[in-house]
Coordinates of C-alpha atoms in Angstrom, one line a residue:
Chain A
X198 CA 18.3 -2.7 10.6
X199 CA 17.4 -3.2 6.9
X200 CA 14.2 -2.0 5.7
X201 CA 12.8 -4.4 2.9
X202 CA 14.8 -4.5 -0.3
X203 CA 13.9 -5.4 -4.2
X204 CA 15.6 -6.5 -7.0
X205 CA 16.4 -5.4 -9.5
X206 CA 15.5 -2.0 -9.5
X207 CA 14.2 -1.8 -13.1
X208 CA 13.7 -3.7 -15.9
X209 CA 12.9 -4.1 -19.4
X210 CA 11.3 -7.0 -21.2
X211 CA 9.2 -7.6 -24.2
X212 CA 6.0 -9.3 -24.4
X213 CA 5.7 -12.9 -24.3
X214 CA 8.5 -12.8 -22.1
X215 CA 8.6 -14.2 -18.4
X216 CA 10.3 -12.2 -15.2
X217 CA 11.4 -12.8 -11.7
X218 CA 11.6 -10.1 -8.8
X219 CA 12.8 -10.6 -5.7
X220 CA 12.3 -9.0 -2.2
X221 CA 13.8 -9.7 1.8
X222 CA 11.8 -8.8 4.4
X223 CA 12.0 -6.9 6.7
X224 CA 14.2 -8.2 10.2
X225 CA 11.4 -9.9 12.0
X226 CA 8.6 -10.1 9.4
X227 CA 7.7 -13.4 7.8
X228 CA 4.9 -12.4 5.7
X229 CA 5.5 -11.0 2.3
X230 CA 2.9 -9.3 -0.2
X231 CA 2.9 -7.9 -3.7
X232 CA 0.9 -4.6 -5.3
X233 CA 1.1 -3.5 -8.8
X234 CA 1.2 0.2 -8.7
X235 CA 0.2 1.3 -12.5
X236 CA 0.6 5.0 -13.4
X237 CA -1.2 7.2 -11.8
X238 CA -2.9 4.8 -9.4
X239 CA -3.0 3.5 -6.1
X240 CA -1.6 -0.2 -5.7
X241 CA -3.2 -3.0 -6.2
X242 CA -3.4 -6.2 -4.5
X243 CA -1.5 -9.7 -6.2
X244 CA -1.1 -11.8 -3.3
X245 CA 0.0 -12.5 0.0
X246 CA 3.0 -15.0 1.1
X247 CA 2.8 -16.5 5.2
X248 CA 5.1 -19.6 6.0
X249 CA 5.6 -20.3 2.5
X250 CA 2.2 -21.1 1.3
X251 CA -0.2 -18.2 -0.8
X252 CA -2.4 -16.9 1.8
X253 CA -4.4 -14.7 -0.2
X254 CA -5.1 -13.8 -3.2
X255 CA -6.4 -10.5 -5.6
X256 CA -7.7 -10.3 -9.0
X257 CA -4.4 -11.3 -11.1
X258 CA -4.6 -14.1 -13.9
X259 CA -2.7 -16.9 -13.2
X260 CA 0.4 -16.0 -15.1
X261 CA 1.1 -14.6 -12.0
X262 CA 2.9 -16.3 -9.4
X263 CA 5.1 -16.5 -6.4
X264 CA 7.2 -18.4 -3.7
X265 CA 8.4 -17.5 -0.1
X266 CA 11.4 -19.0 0.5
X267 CA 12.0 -20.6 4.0
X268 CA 14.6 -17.1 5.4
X269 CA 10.9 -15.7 4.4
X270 CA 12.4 -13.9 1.0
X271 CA 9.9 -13.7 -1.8
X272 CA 9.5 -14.0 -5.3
X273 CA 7.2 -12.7 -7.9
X274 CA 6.6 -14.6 -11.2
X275 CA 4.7 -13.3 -14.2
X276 CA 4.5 -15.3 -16.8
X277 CA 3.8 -14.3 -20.6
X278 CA 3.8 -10.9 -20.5
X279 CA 1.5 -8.3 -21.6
X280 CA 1.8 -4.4 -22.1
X281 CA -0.5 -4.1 -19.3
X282 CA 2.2 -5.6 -17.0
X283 CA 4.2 -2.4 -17.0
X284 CA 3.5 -1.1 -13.7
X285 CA 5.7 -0.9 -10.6
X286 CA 5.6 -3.9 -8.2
X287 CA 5.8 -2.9 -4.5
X288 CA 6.7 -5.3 -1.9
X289 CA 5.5 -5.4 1.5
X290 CA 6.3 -7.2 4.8
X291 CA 4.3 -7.3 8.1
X292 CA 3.8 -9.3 11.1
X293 CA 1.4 -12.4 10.6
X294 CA -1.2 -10.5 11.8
X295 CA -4.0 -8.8 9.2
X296 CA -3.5 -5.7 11.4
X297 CA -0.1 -5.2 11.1
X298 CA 1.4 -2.6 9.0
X299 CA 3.1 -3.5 5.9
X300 CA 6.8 -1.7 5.3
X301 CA 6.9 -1.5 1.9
X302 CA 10.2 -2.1 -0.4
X303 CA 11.8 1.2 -2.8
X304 CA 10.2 -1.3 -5.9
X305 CA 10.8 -2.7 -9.2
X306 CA 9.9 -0.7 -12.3
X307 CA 8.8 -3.3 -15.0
X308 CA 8.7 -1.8 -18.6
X309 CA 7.0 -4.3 -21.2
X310 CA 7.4 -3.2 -25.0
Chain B
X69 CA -15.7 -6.3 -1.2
X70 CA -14.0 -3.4 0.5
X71 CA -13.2 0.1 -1.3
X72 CA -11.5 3.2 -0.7
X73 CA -12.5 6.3 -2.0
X74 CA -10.0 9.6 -2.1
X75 CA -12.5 12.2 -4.1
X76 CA -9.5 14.7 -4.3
X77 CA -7.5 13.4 -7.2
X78 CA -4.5 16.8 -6.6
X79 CA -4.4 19.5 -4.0
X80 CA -2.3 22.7 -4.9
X81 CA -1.7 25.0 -1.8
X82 CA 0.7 27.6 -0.4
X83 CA 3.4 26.6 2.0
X84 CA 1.9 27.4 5.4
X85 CA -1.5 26.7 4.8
X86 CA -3.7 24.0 6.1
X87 CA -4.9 20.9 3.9
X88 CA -7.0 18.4 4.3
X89 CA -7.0 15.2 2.7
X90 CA -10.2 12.9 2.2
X91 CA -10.7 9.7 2.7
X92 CA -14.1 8.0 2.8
X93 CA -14.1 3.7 3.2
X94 CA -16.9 1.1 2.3
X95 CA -16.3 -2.6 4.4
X96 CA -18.8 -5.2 5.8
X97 CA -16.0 -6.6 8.2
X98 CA -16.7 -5.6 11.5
X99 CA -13.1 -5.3 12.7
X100 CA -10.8 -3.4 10.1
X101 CA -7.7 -1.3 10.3
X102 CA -7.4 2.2 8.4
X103 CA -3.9 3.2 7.3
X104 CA -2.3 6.6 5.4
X105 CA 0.3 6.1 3.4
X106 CA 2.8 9.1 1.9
X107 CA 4.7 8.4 -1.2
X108 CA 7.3 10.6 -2.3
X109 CA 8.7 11.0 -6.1
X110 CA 11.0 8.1 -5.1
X111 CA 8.2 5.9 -4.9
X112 CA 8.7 4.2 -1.6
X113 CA 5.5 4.1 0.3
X114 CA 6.1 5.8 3.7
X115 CA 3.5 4.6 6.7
X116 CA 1.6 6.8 8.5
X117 CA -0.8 6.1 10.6
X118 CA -3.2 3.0 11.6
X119 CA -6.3 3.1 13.2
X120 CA -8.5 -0.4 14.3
X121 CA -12.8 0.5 13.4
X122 CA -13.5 0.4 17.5
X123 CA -11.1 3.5 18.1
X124 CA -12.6 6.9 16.9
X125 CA -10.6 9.0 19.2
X126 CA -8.9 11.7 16.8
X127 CA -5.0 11.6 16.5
X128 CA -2.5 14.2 16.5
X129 CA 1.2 14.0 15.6
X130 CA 3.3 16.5 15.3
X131 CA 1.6 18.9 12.3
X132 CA -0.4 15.5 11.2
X133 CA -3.9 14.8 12.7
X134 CA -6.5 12.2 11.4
X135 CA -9.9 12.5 11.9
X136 CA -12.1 9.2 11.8
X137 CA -15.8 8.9 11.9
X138 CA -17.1 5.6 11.4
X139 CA -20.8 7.0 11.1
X140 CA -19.8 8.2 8.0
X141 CA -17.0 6.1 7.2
X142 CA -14.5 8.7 6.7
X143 CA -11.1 8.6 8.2
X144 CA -9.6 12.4 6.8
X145 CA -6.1 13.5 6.9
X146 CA -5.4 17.4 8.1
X147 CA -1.6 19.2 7.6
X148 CA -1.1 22.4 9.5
X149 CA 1.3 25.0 8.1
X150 CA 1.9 23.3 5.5
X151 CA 5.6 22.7 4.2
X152 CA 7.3 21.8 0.7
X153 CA 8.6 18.8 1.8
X154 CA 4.8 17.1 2.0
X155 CA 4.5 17.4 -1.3
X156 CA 3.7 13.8 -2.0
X157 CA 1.0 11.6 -3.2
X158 CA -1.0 10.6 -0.2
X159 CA -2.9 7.3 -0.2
X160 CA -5.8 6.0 2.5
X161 CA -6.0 2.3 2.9
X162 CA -8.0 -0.5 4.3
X163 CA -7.8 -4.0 5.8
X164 CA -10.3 -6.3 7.3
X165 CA -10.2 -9.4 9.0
X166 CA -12.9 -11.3 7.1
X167 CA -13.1 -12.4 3.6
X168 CA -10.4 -10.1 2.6
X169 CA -7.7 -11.1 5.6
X170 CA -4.5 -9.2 4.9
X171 CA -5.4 -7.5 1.4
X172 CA -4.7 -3.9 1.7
X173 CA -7.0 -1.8 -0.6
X174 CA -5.9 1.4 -1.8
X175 CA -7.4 4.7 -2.8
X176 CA -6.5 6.0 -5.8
X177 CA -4.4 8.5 -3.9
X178 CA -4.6 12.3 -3.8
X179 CA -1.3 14.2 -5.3
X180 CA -0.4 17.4 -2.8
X181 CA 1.6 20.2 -4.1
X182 CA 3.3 22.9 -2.2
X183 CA 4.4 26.0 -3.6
X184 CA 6.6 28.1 -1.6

């Protein structure tokens, strides 16, 4: 059974640039969620995917953005990017429930220069 | 707003020795779910434990036990005998079922270190 995958695993872009990462859920999940993990520091809320629609949402700008796909896959958008982007972006899966634990993803390491 | 505080930014101790990890939590939901998370140098974050606010019993697994006190909002994470391979950064979460529904907050994570 596979755990929850990302894509790719790291990445380089300059600023003003725009990048996609990906991420399948766990077997049997169909909620996704997104953390920015900068150095040194827990993980941080983006926003949370449930049949397709944003569910919730943290305190990210709008440049960024996402989609769950219908096989419940995700996407994370972000949009014009800054220097302060460069963080790793964990992806999560769970249950529908708030309770549920989220199985996180090995995560994408996003370097802006 | 919810927010989790881990006082203990790094922990250094000798293998075999006990640890304990805190983990103090600040909510106004009524129902919420504590978690521990361990994340390795590979970055993946490894689940724990959960625990829902109306169960305080104490939990034991293997040489992991959690402590949680909801009259002080502490929910504390103890390794006996210590071994090399928990060298990790450790991080407490939260989730509530209100305003907040399915945002996990973080800690800011406490790094443990041990030396053989």
């Amino acid at each position: 059974d596979a755990g929850v995958t990302q894509s790719p695993t790291h990445l380089i872009k300059t600023r003003g640039q725009q990048v996609t990462l990906r991420c399948s859920p766990k077997s049997g999940h169909d909620t996704v969620s997104w953390y920015q993990q900068a150095l040194g520091q827990g993980p941080q809320f983006i926003f949370q995917y449930y049949e397709e629609e944003e569910r919730q949402r943290g305190n990210f700008p709008d440049r960024f953005s996402g989609h769950q796909f219908p096989n419940y896959s995700s996407e994370l958008n972000v949009n014009a990017l800054l220097l302060g982007d460069s963080a790793l972006y964990l992806c999560a899966s769970s249950g529908r429930d708030f309770f549920n634990e989220q199985f996180f993803g090995p995560g994408t390491r996003l370097t802006v220069l | 707003a919810q927010k989790v505080t881990q006082a203990q930014t790094e922990i250094s101790v000798v293998e075999k020795e006990d640890v304990t990890l805190d983990c103090v939590y600040e909510t106004r939901d009524t129902t919420y779910y504590l978690f521990w998370y361990k994340q390795p140098p590979s970055g993946e974050l490894v689940f724990l434990i959960r625990r829902n606010s109306f169960d305080e019993q104490n939990e034991i697994s293997g040489r992991y036990s959690w402590n949680f006190q909801k009259s002080t909002s502490s929910f504390n994470f103890t390794i006996t005998a210590s071994q090399v391979v928990d060298s990790a950064v450790y991080f407490c979460a939260l989730i509530g079922g209100g305003t907040s529904y399915g945002k996990l907050t973080f800690g800011q994570g406490t790094i443990l270190t041990v030396h053989p």
